[in-house]
Amino acid sequence: MKFSPTAAVVAFLAIGSSTALAQDAIVQGSGYQVSENAVVHPSIGAQTGFDSNVFYEDSSAVGAGVFRLVGGLALEPMEDGSGKGGTPPDYTFSAGARFAYQEFLSSNDNVVAQRNLGLGADLLLGIKPASEFPITIEDHFIRTNRPTNFESNSTIGRDINTFKAGIAYVPEGRNISGRLHYSNTIDFFEGNGSAFARRLLNKLTLGVDWQFLPITRFFVEGSYGLNGGLGSNSSKVSSSPARGILGVASAITEAITVRAHAGYGFGSYSAGASYSSYIYHLEGGYRYSPVGRVRLIFDRDFQDSINANFYADYKLKLAVDQQVDRVILQASVAGILRTYSGVPAIVGPVSTRDDVIVAAEISAGFELRDWIALNASYDLQLVQTDFVAATDGEADDPSFVRHQVLVGATAAF
């Protein structure tokens, strides 16, 4: 099939993007002091395994071996650098950079051409964190790169930068506090063939929290967004999504926690479909042992989409965390019913798309020493859809099933 970035973008947000930047590490070295109150923590790791469906195909999947090299630097304050004589610090900070290089091991030239480099960087700054008006500033950058969803020697590169700034009002001795946050996201697809999906997202959030009891907090929150295309080649229509929710977070007992909110969401788009419906979230947690916890999450919400105006999800997720001596086990499984609305003609012949998504993850980390750990993971991604993408006049089914197994080690210094 002839390469078309449009069809590849259709599957991009089905579950996630390509090169993972998480290091699956459970260790952190002592670090190296670089100033009077800052220390840097370098880390390096390697993984190898197998990917059952490199091109996210619905049939005739092509599998390949995988080798990944990951590394990073984390800059953090010294443990004793948070103020002298018990005085609260004027600021707090952390920063980091990381990479993940992935090589595919195969005799198929198209598979080998999918080698990619993922990058990430983070900056967090807190100003007067113990004052009545604490300020937070964050910036997060990530570059991902993934194969198309049919066999090709091309990949889809994507750069996402999210800036966040917020100020809170935390009066001393009062149970009521407030917060105001602004976020800006630049979502940039590197190739000209996928430039139609480039977008710019802005959101302003205002919230009020009431600490009713030491373990119970009620909150009300409203947000308003201004979204649109990024650059003259983008076909993303402008929108102004708004949400209003009322929620609670509490501990029923020492072992049982609950967080819930409900409200209404409205996504007004300048062309095509708009969203208008209830949204809600329910999360229950149970700590069945001092080192074991299970969570059940049910969620209904909508998000702006690169494939359409928006997508709306019904999501059910079960997650378990368990520690056994020096081994940390994590597992989760999620089922999602997803509906895309406002699909543009450049993506497909109809304006709606319905998906059934299953995502499952199992990971284990074993601490050999306080600076080195072994890790292993299994990842399942399944997308079944009624949609047929338009690919240069040919029909393409974005459905796929993908398994990935990785084992490796990470060292931190």
PDB file of C-alpha atoms in Angstrom, residues 47-54 62-68 102-108 111-112 114-115 402-406:
ATOM      1  CA  GLN A  47      15.892  -3.639  27.187  1.00  0.00           C
ATOM      2  CA  THR A  48      15.274  -6.290  24.588  1.00  0.00           C
ATOM      3  CA  GLY A  49      12.160  -8.161  23.566  1.00  0.00           C
ATOM      4  CA  PHE A  50       9.592  -8.729  20.840  1.00  0.00           C
ATOM      5  CA  ASP A  51       6.878  -6.656  19.147  1.00  0.00           C
ATOM      6  CA  SER A  52       4.178  -8.780  17.500  1.00  0.00           C
ATOM      7  CA  ASN A  53       2.743  -6.056  15.242  1.00  0.00           C
ATOM      8  CA  VAL A  54       5.247  -3.387  14.261  1.00  0.00           C
ATOM      9  CA  VAL A  62       4.707  -8.240  10.957  1.00  0.00           C
ATOM     10  CA  GLY A  63       6.646  -8.999  14.145  1.00  0.00           C
ATOM     11  CA  ALA A  64      10.229  -8.175  15.065  1.00  0.00           C
ATOM     12  CA  GLY A  65      12.743  -8.199  17.830  1.00  0.00           C
ATOM     13  CA  VAL A  66      13.282  -4.964  19.735  1.00  0.00           C
ATOM     14  CA  PHE A  67      16.300  -3.402  21.413  1.00  0.00           C
ATOM     15  CA  ARG A  68      15.896  -0.240  23.480  1.00  0.00           C
ATOM     16  CA  GLN A 102      14.619   1.897  19.804  1.00  0.00           C
ATOM     17  CA  GLU A 103      16.054  -0.440  17.184  1.00  0.00           C
ATOM     18  CA  PHE A 104      14.046  -3.164  15.433  1.00  0.00           C
ATOM     19  CA  LEU A 105      15.847  -6.470  14.826  1.00  0.00           C
ATOM     20  CA  SER A 106      14.619  -7.876  11.516  1.00  0.00           C
ATOM     21  CA  SER A 107      15.650  -8.821   7.970  1.00  0.00           C
ATOM     22  CA  ASN A 108      12.746  -6.707   6.677  1.00  0.00           C
ATOM     23  CA  VAL A 111      10.861  -2.825   9.775  1.00  0.00           C
ATOM     24  CA  VAL A 112      14.472  -1.775  10.321  1.00  0.00           C
ATOM     25  CA  GLN A 114      11.267   2.154  12.007  1.00  0.00           C
ATOM     26  CA  ARG A 115      14.208   2.768  14.359  1.00  0.00           C
ATOM     27  CA  ARG A 402      -0.348  -5.810  19.393  1.00  0.00           C
ATOM     28  CA  HIS A 403       1.705  -7.640  22.023  1.00  0.00           C
ATOM     29  CA  GLN A 404       5.071  -6.436  23.290  1.00  0.00           C
ATOM     30  CA  VAL A 405       7.393  -8.168  25.760  1.00  0.00           C
ATOM     31  CA  LEU A 406      10.529  -6.484  27.152  1.00  0.00           C
TER      32      LEU A 406
END
